[in-house]
C-alpha cells in the first residue's frame, strides 16, 4: 500500500544548512524508515527552528510505541509483548543505533505517543551551536 510522507518546514525559521555526515543520515533514515514501516498510511516529518534550537519531528499514524517498551526505547535488544509488533525486528537494535549515532552528533532524542497523526512521535533536538553548519 502507498504511504504518504509529508515534509513540513513552515516553522523552520532559521533555515540553516547542516553539514551532512553518515551518522546524521543513517540516524534520520532509521527513524523515518521505522515511521514508514509502522504507519498505516501517513508520515509527517517537521523541521522546526529558532535561533537556539533545531528540531526534527517524525510522526506517523500507526499504533504508536507499545507502552511496555516506550521508556526503554533506545536501549539495545528490547522486545515488546504488544500485539502490534509481531515483526519485532527493528524496534530494538535499529532504534538503539539511530539514537546513538544522532546523540554523537549532539542530539537529544525523545519518544512519545499521541502525535499530530495519533501514532508515534520521535523528537530530535539540537542546539544550533552544536551543529556543523555549512557557511
JSON list of C-alpha atoms in Angstrom, two decimals:
[
{"chain": "A", "resi": 1, "resn": "UNK", "atom": "CA", "xyz": [0.00, 0.00, 0.00]},
{"chain": "A", "resi": 2, "resn": "UNK", "atom": "CA", "xyz": [1.18, 3.51, -0.79]},
{"chain": "A", "resi": 3, "resn": "UNK", "atom": "CA", "xyz": [2.36, 5.63, 2.12]},
{"chain": "A", "resi": 4, "resn": "UNK", "atom": "CA", "xyz": [2.46, 9.42, 2.16]},
{"chain": "A", "resi": 5, "resn": "UNK", "atom": "CA", "xyz": [5.45, 11.25, 3.59]},
{"chain": "A", "resi": 6, "resn": "UNK", "atom": "CA", "xyz": [4.91, 14.97, 4.09]},
{"chain": "A", "resi": 7, "resn": "UNK", "atom": "CA", "xyz": [7.77, 17.35, 4.91]},
{"chain": "A", "resi": 8, "resn": "UNK", "atom": "CA", "xyz": [6.65, 20.44, 6.81]},
{"chain": "A", "resi": 9, "resn": "UNK", "atom": "CA", "xyz": [9.13, 23.33, 7.07]},
{"chain": "A", "resi": 10, "resn": "UNK", "atom": "CA", "xyz": [6.62, 26.10, 7.93]},
{"chain": "A", "resi": 11, "resn": "UNK", "atom": "CA", "xyz": [8.20, 26.63, 11.35]},
{"chain": "A", "resi": 12, "resn": "UNK", "atom": "CA", "xyz": [11.81, 26.36, 10.18]},
{"chain": "A", "resi": 13, "resn": "UNK", "atom": "CA", "xyz": [12.62, 29.99, 10.91]},
{"chain": "A", "resi": 14, "resn": "UNK", "atom": "CA", "xyz": [16.39, 29.71, 10.81]},
{"chain": "A", "resi": 15, "resn": "UNK", "atom": "CA", "xyz": [16.78, 27.67, 7.57]},
{"chain": "A", "resi": 16, "resn": "UNK", "atom": "CA", "xyz": [20.34, 26.62, 8.38]},
{"chain": "A", "resi": 17, "resn": "UNK", "atom": "CA", "xyz": [22.28, 24.24, 6.17]},
{"chain": "A", "resi": 18, "resn": "UNK", "atom": "CA", "xyz": [23.65, 21.40, 8.25]},
{"chain": "A", "resi": 19, "resn": "UNK", "atom": "CA", "xyz": [26.72, 19.56, 7.01]},
{"chain": "A", "resi": 20, "resn": "UNK", "atom": "CA", "xyz": [25.81, 16.01, 6.06]},
{"chain": "A", "resi": 21, "resn": "UNK", "atom": "CA", "xyz": [27.64, 13.15, 7.65]},
{"chain": "A", "resi": 22, "resn": "UNK", "atom": "CA", "xyz": [27.00, 9.39, 7.77]},
{"chain": "A", "resi": 23, "resn": "UNK", "atom": "CA", "xyz": [25.78, 9.43, 11.40]},
{"chain": "A", "resi": 24, "resn": "UNK", "atom": "CA", "xyz": [23.21, 12.12, 10.71]},
{"chain": "A", "resi": 25, "resn": "UNK", "atom": "CA", "xyz": [21.98, 10.49, 7.50]},
{"chain": "A", "resi": 26, "resn": "UNK", "atom": "CA", "xyz": [21.80, 6.99, 8.99]},
{"chain": "A", "resi": 27, "resn": "UNK", "atom": "CA", "xyz": [20.13, 8.15, 12.20]},
{"chain": "A", "resi": 28, "resn": "UNK", "atom": "CA", "xyz": [17.42, 10.16, 10.44]},
{"chain": "A", "resi": 29, "resn": "UNK", "atom": "CA", "xyz": [16.89, 7.47, 7.81]},
{"chain": "A", "resi": 30, "resn": "UNK", "atom": "CA", "xyz": [16.44, 4.87, 10.55]},
{"chain": "A", "resi": 31, "resn": "UNK", "atom": "CA", "xyz": [13.71, 6.82, 12.36]},
{"chain": "A", "resi": 32, "resn": "UNK", "atom": "CA", "xyz": [11.92, 7.81, 9.15]},
{"chain": "A", "resi": 33, "resn": "UNK", "atom": "CA", "xyz": [12.15, 4.19, 7.97]},
{"chain": "A", "resi": 34, "resn": "UNK", "atom": "CA", "xyz": [10.56, 2.97, 11.21]},
{"chain": "A", "resi": 35, "resn": "UNK", "atom": "CA", "xyz": [7.76, 5.52, 10.84]},
{"chain": "A", "resi": 36, "resn": "UNK", "atom": "CA", "xyz": [7.10, 4.27, 7.30]},
{"chain": "A", "resi": 37, "resn": "UNK", "atom": "CA", "xyz": [7.19, 0.65, 8.47]},
{"chain": "A", "resi": 38, "resn": "UNK", "atom": "CA", "xyz": [4.67, 1.15, 11.29]},
{"chain": "A", "resi": 39, "resn": "UNK", "atom": "CA", "xyz": [2.44, 3.83, 9.73]},
{"chain": "A", "resi": 40, "resn": "UNK", "atom": "CA", "xyz": [-0.97, 2.91, 8.39]},
{"chain": "A", "resi": 41, "resn": "UNK", "atom": "CA", "xyz": [-0.63, 5.50, 5.64]},
{"chain": "A", "resi": 42, "resn": "UNK", "atom": "CA", "xyz": [0.77, 8.88, 6.72]},
{"chain": "A", "resi": 43, "resn": "UNK", "atom": "CA", "xyz": [4.14, 10.08, 7.92]},
{"chain": "A", "resi": 44, "resn": "UNK", "atom": "CA", "xyz": [4.85, 13.71, 8.81]},
{"chain": "A", "resi": 45, "resn": "UNK", "atom": "CA", "xyz": [8.41, 14.99, 9.11]},
{"chain": "A", "resi": 46, "resn": "UNK", "atom": "CA", "xyz": [8.59, 18.53, 10.53]},
{"chain": "A", "resi": 47, "resn": "UNK", "atom": "CA", "xyz": [11.63, 20.76, 10.76]},
{"chain": "A", "resi": 48, "resn": "UNK", "atom": "CA", "xyz": [11.27, 23.48, 13.38]},
{"chain": "A", "resi": 49, "resn": "UNK", "atom": "CA", "xyz": [13.95, 26.01, 14.28]},
{"chain": "A", "resi": 50, "resn": "UNK", "atom": "CA", "xyz": [14.58, 29.29, 16.03]},
{"chain": "A", "resi": 51, "resn": "UNK", "atom": "CA", "xyz": [17.88, 30.96, 16.86]},
{"chain": "A", "resi": 52, "resn": "UNK", "atom": "CA", "xyz": [18.74, 28.45, 19.59]},
{"chain": "A", "resi": 53, "resn": "UNK", "atom": "CA", "xyz": [17.34, 25.03, 18.69]},
{"chain": "A", "resi": 54, "resn": "UNK", "atom": "CA", "xyz": [16.62, 22.86, 15.69]},
{"chain": "A", "resi": 55, "resn": "UNK", "atom": "CA", "xyz": [14.01, 20.13, 15.99]},
{"chain": "A", "resi": 56, "resn": "UNK", "atom": "CA", "xyz": [13.14, 17.29, 13.65]},
{"chain": "A", "resi": 57, "resn": "UNK", "atom": "CA", "xyz": [9.81, 15.63, 14.50]},
{"chain": "A", "resi": 58, "resn": "UNK", "atom": "CA", "xyz": [8.97, 12.32, 12.84]},
{"chain": "A", "resi": 59, "resn": "UNK", "atom": "CA", "xyz": [5.32, 11.35, 13.33]},
{"chain": "A", "resi": 60, "resn": "UNK", "atom": "CA", "xyz": [3.12, 8.57, 11.97]},
{"chain": "A", "resi": 61, "resn": "UNK", "atom": "CA", "xyz": [-0.45, 7.32, 12.08]},
{"chain": "A", "resi": 62, "resn": "UNK", "atom": "CA", "xyz": [0.45, 3.82, 13.21]},
{"chain": "A", "resi": 63, "resn": "UNK", "atom": "CA", "xyz": [-0.27, 2.11, 16.54]},
{"chain": "A", "resi": 64, "resn": "UNK", "atom": "CA", "xyz": [2.33, 4.15, 18.43]},
{"chain": "A", "resi": 65, "resn": "UNK", "atom": "CA", "xyz": [5.07, 2.78, 20.64]},
{"chain": "A", "resi": 66, "resn": "UNK", "atom": "CA", "xyz": [3.99, -0.16, 22.82]},
{"chain": "A", "resi": 67, "resn": "UNK", "atom": "CA", "xyz": [3.53, 1.03, 26.41]},
{"chain": "A", "resi": 68, "resn": "UNK", "atom": "CA", "xyz": [5.73, -1.72, 27.79]},
{"chain": "A", "resi": 69, "resn": "UNK", "atom": "CA", "xyz": [8.82, -0.54, 25.93]},
{"chain": "A", "resi": 70, "resn": "UNK", "atom": "CA", "xyz": [8.46, 3.22, 25.40]},
{"chain": "A", "resi": 71, "resn": "UNK", "atom": "CA", "xyz": [10.65, 4.02, 28.42]},
{"chain": "A", "resi": 72, "resn": "UNK", "atom": "CA", "xyz": [13.34, 1.55, 27.31]},
{"chain": "A", "resi": 73, "resn": "UNK", "atom": "CA", "xyz": [13.46, 2.68, 23.67]},
{"chain": "A", "resi": 74, "resn": "UNK", "atom": "CA", "xyz": [16.97, 3.36, 22.53]},
{"chain": "A", "resi": 75, "resn": "UNK", "atom": "CA", "xyz": [18.44, 0.53, 24.58]},
{"chain": "A", "resi": 76, "resn": "UNK", "atom": "CA", "xyz": [19.64, -2.47, 22.56]},
{"chain": "A", "resi": 77, "resn": "UNK", "atom": "CA", "xyz": [17.69, -5.73, 22.36]},
{"chain": "A", "resi": 78, "resn": "UNK", "atom": "CA", "xyz": [14.30, -4.84, 23.73]},
{"chain": "A", "resi": 79, "resn": "UNK", "atom": "CA", "xyz": [11.25, -6.81, 22.72]},
{"chain": "A", "resi": 80, "resn": "UNK", "atom": "CA", "xyz": [7.66, -5.80, 23.21]},
{"chain": "A", "resi": 81, "resn": "UNK", "atom": "CA", "xyz": [4.88, -8.17, 24.07]},
{"chain": "A", "resi": 82, "resn": "UNK", "atom": "CA", "xyz": [2.50, -5.88, 22.22]},
{"chain": "A", "resi": 83, "resn": "UNK", "atom": "CA", "xyz": [0.18, -7.37, 19.64]},
{"chain": "A", "resi": 84, "resn": "UNK", "atom": "CA", "xyz": [1.20, -4.59, 17.24]},
{"chain": "A", "resi": 85, "resn": "UNK", "atom": "CA", "xyz": [4.81, -5.65, 16.97]},
{"chain": "A", "resi": 86, "resn": "UNK", "atom": "CA", "xyz": [4.64, -9.16, 15.58]},
{"chain": "A", "resi": 87, "resn": "UNK", "atom": "CA", "xyz": [7.58, -8.07, 13.47]},
{"chain": "A", "resi": 88, "resn": "UNK", "atom": "CA", "xyz": [9.88, -7.17, 16.34]},
{"chain": "A", "resi": 89, "resn": "UNK", "atom": "CA", "xyz": [12.90, -6.68, 14.15]},
{"chain": "A", "resi": 90, "resn": "UNK", "atom": "CA", "xyz": [13.93, -3.07, 14.00]},
{"chain": "A", "resi": 91, "resn": "UNK", "atom": "CA", "xyz": [12.38, -1.91, 17.26]},
{"chain": "A", "resi": 92, "resn": "UNK", "atom": "CA", "xyz": [15.46, -2.64, 19.34]},
{"chain": "A", "resi": 93, "resn": "UNK", "atom": "CA", "xyz": [18.80, -2.55, 17.63]},
{"chain": "A", "resi": 94, "resn": "UNK", "atom": "CA", "xyz": [17.96, -0.14, 14.79]},
{"chain": "A", "resi": 95, "resn": "UNK", "atom": "CA", "xyz": [16.49, 2.38, 17.23]},
{"chain": "A", "resi": 96, "resn": "UNK", "atom": "CA", "xyz": [19.50, 1.96, 19.52]},
{"chain": "A", "resi": 97, "resn": "UNK", "atom": "CA", "xyz": [21.90, 2.58, 16.63]},
{"chain": "A", "resi": 98, "resn": "UNK", "atom": "CA", "xyz": [19.96, 5.54, 15.24]},
{"chain": "A", "resi": 99, "resn": "UNK", "atom": "CA", "xyz": [19.72, 7.14, 18.68]},
{"chain": "A", "resi": 100, "resn": "UNK", "atom": "CA", "xyz": [23.41, 6.52, 19.46]},
{"chain": "A", "resi": 101, "resn": "UNK", "atom": "CA", "xyz": [24.56, 7.96, 16.13]},
{"chain": "A", "resi": 102, "resn": "UNK", "atom": "CA", "xyz": [22.43, 11.10, 16.48]},
{"chain": "A", "resi": 103, "resn": "UNK", "atom": "CA", "xyz": [23.49, 11.56, 20.11]},
{"chain": "A", "resi": 104, "resn": "UNK", "atom": "CA", "xyz": [27.09, 11.51, 18.88]},
{"chain": "A", "resi": 105, "resn": "UNK", "atom": "CA", "xyz": [26.03, 14.49, 16.78]},
{"chain": "A", "resi": 106, "resn": "UNK", "atom": "CA", "xyz": [24.84, 16.27, 19.98]},
{"chain": "A", "resi": 107, "resn": "UNK", "atom": "CA", "xyz": [21.16, 15.41, 19.52]},
{"chain": "A", "resi": 108, "resn": "UNK", "atom": "CA", "xyz": [18.68, 14.82, 22.34]},
{"chain": "A", "resi": 109, "resn": "UNK", "atom": "CA", "xyz": [16.03, 12.27, 21.36]},
{"chain": "A", "resi": 110, "resn": "UNK", "atom": "CA", "xyz": [12.65, 11.52, 22.91]},
{"chain": "A", "resi": 111, "resn": "UNK", "atom": "CA", "xyz": [9.95, 9.01, 22.04]},
{"chain": "A", "resi": 112, "resn": "UNK", "atom": "CA", "xyz": [6.27, 9.67, 22.67]},
{"chain": "A", "resi": 113, "resn": "UNK", "atom": "CA", "xyz": [2.79, 8.64, 21.62]},
{"chain": "A", "resi": 114, "resn": "UNK", "atom": "CA", "xyz": [-0.13, 10.79, 20.57]},
{"chain": "A", "resi": 115, "resn": "UNK", "atom": "CA", "xyz": [1.50, 12.67, 17.73]},
{"chain": "A", "resi": 116, "resn": "UNK", "atom": "CA", "xyz": [-0.46, 15.00, 15.45]},
{"chain": "A", "resi": 117, "resn": "UNK", "atom": "CA", "xyz": [-1.25, 11.87, 13.43]},
{"chain": "A", "resi": 118, "resn": "UNK", "atom": "CA", "xyz": [-2.25, 9.91, 16.58]},
{"chain": "A", "resi": 119, "resn": "UNK", "atom": "CA", "xyz": [0.67, 7.47, 16.36]},
{"chain": "A", "resi": 120, "resn": "UNK", "atom": "CA", "xyz": [4.30, 7.58, 17.42]},
{"chain": "A", "resi": 121, "resn": "UNK", "atom": "CA", "xyz": [6.46, 10.69, 17.56]},
{"chain": "A", "resi": 122, "resn": "UNK", "atom": "CA", "xyz": [10.23, 10.79, 17.58]},
{"chain": "A", "resi": 123, "resn": "UNK", "atom": "CA", "xyz": [11.53, 14.21, 18.61]},
{"chain": "A", "resi": 124, "resn": "UNK", "atom": "CA", "xyz": [15.15, 15.03, 17.78]},
{"chain": "A", "resi": 125, "resn": "UNK", "atom": "CA", "xyz": [16.58, 18.27, 19.15]},
{"chain": "A", "resi": 126, "resn": "UNK", "atom": "CA", "xyz": [19.87, 20.02, 18.58]},
{"chain": "A", "resi": 127, "resn": "UNK", "atom": "CA", "xyz": [21.26, 23.24, 19.97]},
{"chain": "A", "resi": 128, "resn": "UNK", "atom": "CA", "xyz": [22.23, 25.11, 16.82]},
{"chain": "A", "resi": 129, "resn": "UNK", "atom": "CA", "xyz": [25.65, 25.93, 18.31]},
{"chain": "A", "resi": 130, "resn": "UNK", "atom": "CA", "xyz": [26.37, 22.19, 18.47]},
{"chain": "A", "resi": 131, "resn": "UNK", "atom": "CA", "xyz": [25.66, 21.59, 14.77]},
{"chain": "A", "resi": 132, "resn": "UNK", "atom": "CA", "xyz": [28.16, 21.50, 11.96]},
{"chain": "A", "resi": 133, "resn": "UNK", "atom": "CA", "xyz": [26.78, 24.26, 9.75]},
{"chain": "A", "resi": 134, "resn": "UNK", "atom": "CA", "xyz": [27.61, 24.93, 6.11]},
{"chain": "A", "resi": 135, "resn": "UNK", "atom": "CA", "xyz": [28.56, 28.55, 5.60]}
]
